[in-house]
Amino acid sequence: MSTTKKMLAITASATLMLGLAACSSEREETPASTGTGSAAAADAMIGIAMPTRSLERWNNDGTHLETLLKDAGYQTSLQYADNKVEEQIKQIENMVNQGAKILVVAAIDGEALAPALDAAAAAGIDVIAYDRLINGTDAIDYYATFDNEKVGNLQGEFIVEQLGLEGTDETFNLEPFAGSPDDNNARFFFKGAWDVLSPYVEDGTLVVPSGKAPETLDDWKVIGIQGWESAKAQAEMDNRLNSFYTGDEKVDVVLSPNDSLALGIESSLEAANYTPGEDWPLVTGQDADQANVQNMLADKQAMTVWKDTRTLGDQVAKMVDQMLKGEEVEVNDTETYDNGKKVVPSYLLPPQVVTKDTVEELLVKSEFYSASDLGL
Ligand code: BGC
């Protein structure tokens, strides 16, 4: 079975169990199921709080989840907070006042939502943390995400394999970046990559000319890019190139935790006259954003870690349904995600590497993108 088929088969079996007819292996919308859940569904309002419209993935996440829930007969309130924490808190408070039964929250700041969610819990509302864990509150009932540490592992392992780091006498210039310091995921991404890469930094195979390698894992925030902003990543890369790559020195590899950072880094490399196919460094990413997939096809980005956000929406819709029907909620990890108040029962989905060579097989055949979206 091809990977794509396997993936579709997994989605299909999940769909059968779901009883929510809305997600199908063909990714077509079908009418909502009736049955025991329909009475509850008729009254239940689900609040969906997303961080920002400025990143492609959150638009897809929000729309997909909203569609699934609406097709299953639930009411929804989908809100985006322009990456502003206060805005997101207000939106959550409104959802509570509107009588939401469940909140699905992709937090902007993993620490700041505790009071608002404590109030939601006091009003009897259940909460699912979506993609990003929310810390410091026991109001979080479940967490659904992709295996965040695995995302970093895949980036690190890709670098090791592509550069042939194992047993080599060569040295390579690495510039590492990390994600937004207020995003709980960012530490997991960095840890996953750094566990793989740091032995090569310690033995001198990977050299960091800018010195911007955290001394310990706990110092990762020193290289974090606030708000995951492309422009900030670009400015940081400009600084590093201008200050530490004078003369003949060239960057060989950039650890970028996601695609929005990679995009800024790639613009910086372009401005510094790096040439794809010649001296362009290996750049990693995550999310398979359209612009980055196009950059992969143009040899400006070596890989991205794809998280099929449709499967996350499918899983969360299923959890919502199970919660409202009082059924057992499916989780597959009860150890990893301690938010300081409790270990939050989680469902982790598998992330997957995509390269230029597998764009067609993975992203187009699964209809994540059409060939024309990507200029193919
Ligand atoms: C998500 C990534 C995303 C990043 C920036 C993270 O929490 O897991 O997929 O690239 O936020 O939005």
Short mmCIF file of C-alpha atoms and ligand atoms in Angstrom, two decimals:
data_model
loop_
_atom_site.label_atom_id
_atom_site.label_comp_id
_atom_site.label_asym_id
_atom_site.label_seq_id
_atom_site.Cartn_x
_atom_site.Cartn_y
_atom_site.Cartn_z
CA MET A 1 0.00 0.00 0.00
CA SER A 2 1.35 3.44 -0.85
CA THR A 3 1.79 5.92 1.95
CA THR A 4 -1.03 8.01 0.57
CA LYS A 5 -3.36 5.05 0.43
CA LYS A 6 -2.39 4.04 3.94
CA MET A 7 -3.12 7.54 5.12
CA LEU A 8 -6.47 7.54 3.40
CA ALA A 9 -7.26 4.13 4.85
CA ILE A 10 -6.51 5.39 8.34
CA THR A 11 -8.70 8.41 7.77
CA ALA A 12 -11.41 6.18 6.35
CA SER A 13 -11.48 3.87 9.34
CA ALA A 14 -11.48 6.83 11.69
CA THR A 15 -14.43 8.14 9.73
CA LEU A 16 -16.40 4.95 10.15
CA MET A 17 -15.97 5.07 13.89
CA LEU A 18 -16.77 8.71 13.94
CA GLY A 19 -20.50 8.63 13.36
CA LEU A 20 -19.92 12.15 12.09
CA ALA A 21 -20.42 11.54 8.43
CA ALA A 22 -18.77 14.79 7.51
CA CYS A 23 -15.20 13.68 6.91
CA SER A 24 -14.64 11.06 4.30
CA SER A 25 -11.54 9.42 2.91
CA GLU A 26 -12.19 11.30 -0.31
CA ARG A 27 -12.28 14.51 1.69
CA GLU A 28 -15.74 15.31 0.41
CA GLU A 29 -18.40 16.82 2.57
CA THR A 30 -21.41 14.56 3.08
CA PRO A 31 -24.57 15.28 5.04
CA ALA A 32 -24.51 14.94 8.82
CA SER A 33 -25.51 11.69 10.43
CA THR A 34 -28.57 11.48 12.57
CA GLY A 35 -28.84 9.18 15.58
CA THR A 36 -28.23 9.48 19.27
CA GLY A 37 -26.04 12.53 18.94
CA SER A 38 -28.43 14.57 16.89
CA ALA A 39 -30.53 15.82 19.79
CA ALA A 40 -27.45 17.01 21.65
CA ALA A 41 -26.05 18.34 18.39
CA ALA A 42 -29.07 20.50 17.77
CA ASP A 43 -28.44 22.62 20.86
CA ALA A 44 -24.70 22.45 21.26
CA MET A 45 -22.57 25.41 20.36
CA ILE A 46 -18.87 24.81 19.91
CA GLY A 47 -16.51 27.77 20.22
CA ILE A 48 -13.40 27.59 18.07
CA ALA A 49 -10.64 30.07 18.98
CA MET A 50 -7.85 30.27 16.42
CA PRO A 51 -4.72 32.45 16.73
CA THR A 52 -4.47 34.36 13.46
CA ARG A 53 -5.57 34.53 9.87
CA SER A 54 -2.11 35.67 8.82
CA LEU A 55 -0.80 32.11 8.57
CA GLU A 56 -2.22 29.81 5.95
CA ARG A 57 -2.49 26.78 8.18
CA TRP A 58 -4.81 28.37 10.77
CA ASN A 59 -7.25 29.41 8.03
CA ASN A 60 -7.36 25.83 6.80
CA ASP A 61 -7.63 24.45 10.32
CA GLY A 62 -10.52 26.74 11.25
CA THR A 63 -12.52 26.25 8.07
CA HIS A 64 -12.13 22.49 8.06
CA LEU A 65 -13.15 22.04 11.70
CA GLU A 66 -16.06 24.44 11.37
CA THR A 67 -17.34 22.58 8.31
CA LEU A 68 -17.13 19.20 10.02
CA LEU A 69 -18.95 20.39 13.11
CA LYS A 70 -21.63 22.24 11.17
CA ASP A 71 -22.21 19.23 8.94
CA ALA A 72 -22.68 17.16 12.08
CA GLY A 73 -25.42 19.52 13.19
CA TYR A 74 -23.55 21.58 15.77
CA GLN A 75 -23.52 25.34 15.94
CA THR A 76 -20.13 26.98 15.83
CA SER A 77 -18.48 30.27 16.60
CA LEU A 78 -15.13 30.49 14.83
CA GLN A 79 -12.92 33.40 15.91
CA TYR A 80 -9.46 34.57 14.92
CA ALA A 81 -7.55 36.89 17.26
CA ASP A 82 -4.92 38.48 15.02
CA ASN A 83 -2.20 36.99 17.26
CA LYS A 84 -3.34 39.31 20.08
CA VAL A 85 -3.63 37.61 23.44
CA GLU A 86 -6.14 40.09 24.90
CA GLU A 87 -8.32 39.67 21.84
CA GLN A 88 -8.29 35.90 22.22
CA ILE A 89 -9.22 36.17 25.91
CA LYS A 90 -12.19 38.40 25.00
CA GLN A 91 -13.31 35.97 22.32
CA ILE A 92 -13.21 33.08 24.78
CA GLU A 93 -15.19 35.10 27.34
CA ASN A 94 -17.81 35.83 24.68
CA MET A 95 -18.08 32.17 23.77
CA VAL A 96 -18.65 31.36 27.44
CA ASN A 97 -21.37 34.02 27.65
CA GLN A 98 -22.98 32.68 24.47
CA GLY A 99 -23.39 29.32 26.21
CA ALA A 100 -20.80 27.25 24.35
CA LYS A 101 -20.73 23.61 25.44
CA ILE A 102 -17.16 22.95 24.33
CA LEU A 103 -14.29 25.28 23.51
CA VAL A 104 -11.61 24.27 21.03
CA VAL A 105 -8.67 26.59 21.55
CA ALA A 106 -5.45 27.05 19.58
CA ALA A 107 -3.73 29.40 22.00
CA ILE A 108 -1.65 32.40 21.00
CA ASP A 109 0.16 32.35 24.32
CA GLY A 110 0.32 29.03 26.15
CA GLU A 111 0.47 30.69 29.55
CA ALA A 112 -2.04 33.53 29.34
CA LEU A 113 -5.39 31.81 28.94
CA ALA A 114 -5.60 30.02 32.29
CA PRO A 115 -7.95 32.51 34.06
CA ALA A 116 -10.38 32.68 31.10
CA LEU A 117 -10.45 28.91 30.83
CA ASP A 118 -10.83 28.42 34.57
CA ALA A 119 -13.95 30.60 34.28
CA ALA A 120 -15.17 28.45 31.38
CA ALA A 121 -14.67 25.28 33.42
CA ALA A 122 -16.56 26.85 36.33
CA ALA A 123 -19.45 27.38 33.90
CA GLY A 124 -19.35 23.66 33.05
CA ILE A 125 -17.69 24.06 29.66
CA ASP A 126 -15.19 21.45 28.45
CA VAL A 127 -12.02 22.53 26.70
CA ILE A 128 -9.90 20.91 24.02
CA ALA A 129 -6.46 22.43 23.43
CA TYR A 130 -6.00 22.41 19.66
CA ASP A 131 -2.47 21.92 18.30
CA ARG A 132 -0.88 23.96 21.14
CA LEU A 133 -1.04 22.99 24.79
CA ILE A 134 -2.34 25.53 27.31
CA ASN A 135 -0.45 25.61 30.59
CA GLY A 136 -1.23 26.42 34.19
CA THR A 137 -4.88 25.33 34.32
CA ASP A 138 -6.68 22.09 34.97
CA ALA A 139 -9.57 23.33 32.81
CA ILE A 140 -8.05 21.57 29.80
CA ASP A 141 -9.85 18.27 29.27
CA TYR A 142 -8.04 17.03 26.17
CA TYR A 143 -5.23 17.98 23.83
CA ALA A 144 -5.10 17.09 20.15
CA THR A 145 -1.99 17.79 18.14
CA PHE A 146 0.67 16.36 15.90
CA ASP A 147 3.62 14.74 17.63
CA ASN A 148 5.55 17.97 18.12
CA GLU A 149 8.83 16.47 19.24
CA LYS A 150 8.73 14.13 16.26
CA VAL A 151 8.47 17.18 13.98
CA GLY A 152 11.85 18.36 15.30
CA ASN A 153 13.32 14.85 15.11
CA LEU A 154 12.35 14.65 11.44
CA GLN A 155 14.03 18.00 10.71
CA GLY A 156 17.20 16.99 12.58
CA GLU A 157 17.36 13.54 11.01
CA PHE A 158 16.85 15.00 7.55
CA ILE A 159 19.84 17.30 8.08
CA VAL A 160 22.01 14.42 9.36
CA GLU A 161 21.13 12.24 6.38
CA GLN A 162 21.33 14.86 3.65
CA LEU A 163 24.66 16.26 4.78
CA GLY A 164 26.01 12.79 5.62
CA LEU A 165 27.09 13.96 9.08
CA GLU A 166 27.64 10.51 10.51
CA GLY A 167 31.38 9.73 10.44
CA THR A 168 32.32 12.63 8.13
CA ASP A 169 35.55 14.65 8.40
CA GLU A 170 33.89 17.69 6.82
CA THR A 171 32.44 20.56 8.80
CA PHE A 172 29.26 22.48 7.98
CA ASN A 173 28.04 25.93 8.98
CA LEU A 174 24.67 25.74 10.71
CA GLU A 175 22.31 28.56 11.67
CA PRO A 176 19.60 27.36 14.06
CA PHE A 177 16.28 29.12 14.67
CA ALA A 178 13.45 28.37 17.09
CA GLY A 179 9.78 29.29 17.13
CA SER A 180 7.81 31.79 19.17
CA PRO A 181 8.87 31.80 22.85
CA ASP A 182 5.23 31.97 24.00
CA ASP A 183 4.17 28.90 22.00
CA ASN A 184 4.39 25.70 24.00
CA ASN A 185 5.02 23.73 20.79
CA ALA A 186 8.16 25.66 19.96
CA ARG A 187 10.18 24.06 22.74
CA PHE A 188 9.11 20.57 21.61
CA PHE A 189 10.09 21.31 18.01
CA PHE A 190 13.48 22.61 19.08
CA LYS A 191 14.08 19.76 21.53
CA GLY A 192 13.26 17.19 18.86
CA ALA A 193 15.75 18.71 16.43
CA TRP A 194 18.42 19.57 18.96
CA ASP A 195 18.49 16.08 20.48
CA VAL A 196 19.52 14.88 17.01
CA LEU A 197 21.84 17.75 16.04
CA SER A 198 23.60 18.79 19.25
CA PRO A 199 26.05 15.82 19.28
CA TYR A 200 27.34 17.07 15.91
CA VAL A 201 27.64 20.61 17.28
CA GLU A 202 29.55 19.29 20.28
CA ASP A 203 32.02 17.27 18.16
CA GLY A 204 32.58 20.21 15.78
CA THR A 205 30.98 18.67 12.67
CA LEU A 206 28.37 21.42 12.78
CA VAL A 207 29.78 24.88 13.42
CA VAL A 208 27.56 27.83 14.31
CA PRO A 209 29.47 30.94 13.10
CA SER A 210 26.92 33.36 14.61
CA GLY A 211 27.27 31.69 17.99
CA LYS A 212 23.45 31.56 18.10
CA ALA A 213 23.22 28.06 19.44
CA PRO A 214 21.65 27.81 22.88
CA GLU A 215 24.05 26.49 25.51
CA THR A 216 21.42 24.14 26.85
CA LEU A 217 18.02 23.09 25.64
CA ASP A 218 16.38 25.24 28.29
CA ASP A 219 17.94 28.32 26.67
CA TRP A 220 16.11 27.75 23.38
CA LYS A 221 14.14 30.99 23.70
CA VAL A 222 17.28 33.03 22.99
CA ILE A 223 16.91 32.05 19.34
CA GLY A 224 13.10 32.14 19.30
CA ILE A 225 11.30 34.34 16.78
CA GLN A 226 8.37 36.11 18.45
CA GLY A 227 4.99 35.48 16.82
CA TRP A 228 6.55 33.14 14.23
CA GLU A 229 6.88 36.19 11.98
CA SER A 230 8.58 35.81 8.60
CA ALA A 231 9.79 39.42 8.68
CA LYS A 232 11.47 38.92 12.05
CA ALA A 233 13.16 35.74 10.87
CA GLN A 234 14.34 37.57 7.77
CA ALA A 235 15.78 40.43 9.83
CA GLU A 236 17.55 37.97 12.13
CA MET A 237 19.01 36.08 9.17
CA ASP A 238 20.09 39.37 7.56
CA ASN A 239 21.92 40.22 10.79
CA ARG A 240 23.65 36.89 10.98
CA LEU A 241 24.70 36.98 7.32
CA ASN A 242 25.95 40.57 7.54
CA SER A 243 27.82 40.09 10.78
CA PHE A 244 29.26 36.60 10.59
CA TYR A 245 29.47 35.68 6.90
CA THR A 246 31.79 38.33 5.58
CA GLY A 247 34.54 37.03 3.28
CA ASP A 248 34.08 33.54 1.79
CA GLU A 249 32.18 32.03 4.64
CA LYS A 250 28.86 30.46 3.53
CA VAL A 251 25.91 29.01 5.39
CA ASP A 252 25.45 25.30 4.65
CA VAL A 253 22.33 24.55 6.63
CA VAL A 254 19.54 26.41 8.42
CA LEU A 255 17.38 24.70 11.02
CA SER A 256 14.07 26.48 10.60
CA PRO A 257 11.26 25.11 12.78
CA ASN A 258 8.45 26.06 10.41
CA ASP A 259 7.58 27.43 7.02
CA SER A 260 6.79 31.02 8.03
CA LEU A 261 10.30 31.40 9.42
CA ALA A 262 11.78 29.54 6.44
CA LEU A 263 10.11 32.00 4.08
CA GLY A 264 11.82 34.97 5.75
CA ILE A 265 15.15 33.14 5.88
CA GLU A 266 14.87 32.28 2.18
CA SER A 267 14.22 35.94 1.30
CA SER A 268 17.30 36.89 3.27
CA LEU A 269 19.43 34.30 1.44
CA GLU A 270 18.13 35.60 -1.86
CA ALA A 271 19.04 39.17 -0.93
CA ALA A 272 22.52 37.96 0.02
CA ASN A 273 22.89 36.46 -3.47
CA TYR A 274 22.82 32.78 -2.62
CA THR A 275 21.88 30.78 -5.72
CA PRO A 276 19.52 27.75 -5.74
CA GLY A 277 21.24 24.62 -6.99
CA GLU A 278 24.68 26.14 -6.31
CA ASP A 279 25.48 27.53 -2.89
CA TRP A 280 21.95 27.64 -1.47
CA PRO A 281 21.93 26.06 2.02
CA LEU A 282 19.70 23.22 3.13
CA VAL A 283 16.67 24.87 4.79
CA THR A 284 14.09 22.93 6.81
CA GLY A 285 10.44 23.81 7.46
CA GLN A 286 7.07 22.66 8.70
CA ASP A 287 3.43 22.99 7.55
CA ALA A 288 3.71 22.60 3.77
CA ASP A 289 2.48 26.16 3.24
CA GLN A 290 1.84 26.87 -0.42
CA ALA A 291 4.63 29.44 -0.85
CA ASN A 292 7.11 27.06 0.77
CA VAL A 293 6.08 24.13 -1.37
CA GLN A 294 6.69 26.38 -4.36
CA ASN A 295 10.07 27.25 -2.88
CA MET A 296 10.83 23.54 -2.52
CA LEU A 297 10.05 23.09 -6.20
CA ALA A 298 12.43 26.00 -6.91
CA ASP A 299 15.22 24.40 -4.79
CA LYS A 300 15.06 27.07 -2.11
CA GLN A 301 13.81 24.80 0.65
CA ALA A 302 14.90 21.19 1.08
CA MET A 303 11.99 19.82 3.07
CA THR A 304 8.93 20.59 5.06
CA VAL A 305 7.26 18.58 7.77
CA TRP A 306 3.69 18.16 6.65
CA LYS A 307 0.93 18.00 9.20
CA ASP A 308 -2.26 17.21 7.34
CA THR A 309 -4.42 19.61 9.31
CA ARG A 310 -7.53 17.91 7.93
CA THR A 311 -6.72 14.85 10.05
CA LEU A 312 -6.39 17.06 13.14
CA GLY A 313 -9.80 18.58 12.42
CA ASP A 314 -11.23 15.09 11.87
CA GLN A 315 -9.84 13.95 15.21
CA VAL A 316 -11.07 16.99 17.12
CA ALA A 317 -14.56 16.77 15.59
CA LYS A 318 -14.63 13.16 16.69
CA MET A 319 -13.55 14.08 20.23
CA VAL A 320 -16.22 16.80 20.43
CA ASP A 321 -18.83 14.29 19.37
CA GLN A 322 -17.62 11.71 21.90
CA MET A 323 -17.58 14.30 24.68
CA LEU A 324 -21.09 15.52 23.97
CA LYS A 325 -22.45 11.99 23.77
CA GLY A 326 -20.74 11.07 27.04
CA GLU A 327 -18.71 8.39 25.28
CA GLU A 328 -15.12 7.48 26.04
CA VAL A 329 -12.89 9.99 24.30
CA GLU A 330 -10.16 8.45 22.20
CA VAL A 331 -6.60 9.44 23.22
CA ASN A 332 -3.23 7.81 22.52
CA ASP A 333 -0.86 9.61 24.90
CA THR A 334 -1.34 10.07 28.62
CA GLU A 335 2.25 10.88 29.59
CA THR A 336 3.90 13.56 27.51
CA TYR A 337 1.93 16.76 27.95
CA ASP A 338 2.12 17.99 31.52
CA ASN A 339 0.78 21.55 31.64
CA GLY A 340 1.94 22.24 35.18
CA LYS A 341 -1.46 21.35 36.67
CA LYS A 342 -2.14 17.97 35.11
CA VAL A 343 -0.97 15.58 32.45
CA VAL A 344 -3.44 16.32 29.70
CA PRO A 345 -4.80 13.25 27.88
CA SER A 346 -3.73 13.75 24.29
CA TYR A 347 -4.22 12.49 20.80
CA LEU A 348 -1.01 12.76 18.77
CA LEU A 349 -1.09 12.50 14.99
CA PRO A 350 1.96 11.59 12.90
CA PRO A 351 3.82 14.32 11.00
CA GLN A 352 5.50 13.45 7.70
CA VAL A 353 8.48 14.71 5.69
CA VAL A 354 7.78 16.11 2.23
CA THR A 355 10.53 16.96 -0.27
CA LYS A 356 10.48 18.23 -3.82
CA ASP A 357 10.34 14.61 -5.01
CA THR A 358 7.30 13.68 -2.95
CA VAL A 359 5.17 16.81 -3.42
CA GLU A 360 3.08 15.16 -6.11
CA GLU A 361 2.69 11.84 -4.31
CA LEU A 362 1.88 13.28 -0.88
CA LEU A 363 0.39 16.74 -1.31
CA VAL A 364 -1.30 16.58 -4.72
CA LYS A 365 -2.65 13.02 -4.71
CA SER A 366 -4.17 13.58 -1.26
CA GLU A 367 -5.76 16.79 -2.61
CA PHE A 368 -4.11 18.93 0.03
CA TYR A 369 -3.21 21.04 -3.01
CA SER A 370 -4.26 20.85 -6.61
CA ALA A 371 -1.47 20.64 -9.15
CA SER A 372 -2.41 24.10 -10.38
CA ASP A 373 -2.12 25.57 -6.87
CA LEU A 374 1.53 24.67 -7.10
CA GLY A 375 2.04 25.63 -10.73
CA LEU A 376 2.50 21.96 -11.70
C1 BGC B 1 2.14 25.09 14.96
C2 BGC B 1 2.89 25.13 13.65
C3 BGC B 1 2.90 26.55 13.11
C4 BGC B 1 3.30 27.56 14.17
C5 BGC B 1 3.10 28.97 13.70
C6 BGC B 1 2.74 26.09 15.90
O1 BGC B 1 2.11 26.03 17.14
O2 BGC B 1 2.19 23.78 15.50
O3 BGC B 1 2.29 24.26 12.73
O4 BGC B 1 3.81 26.64 12.06
O5 BGC B 1 2.56 27.37 15.34
O6 BGC B 1 1.77 29.26 13.50
#
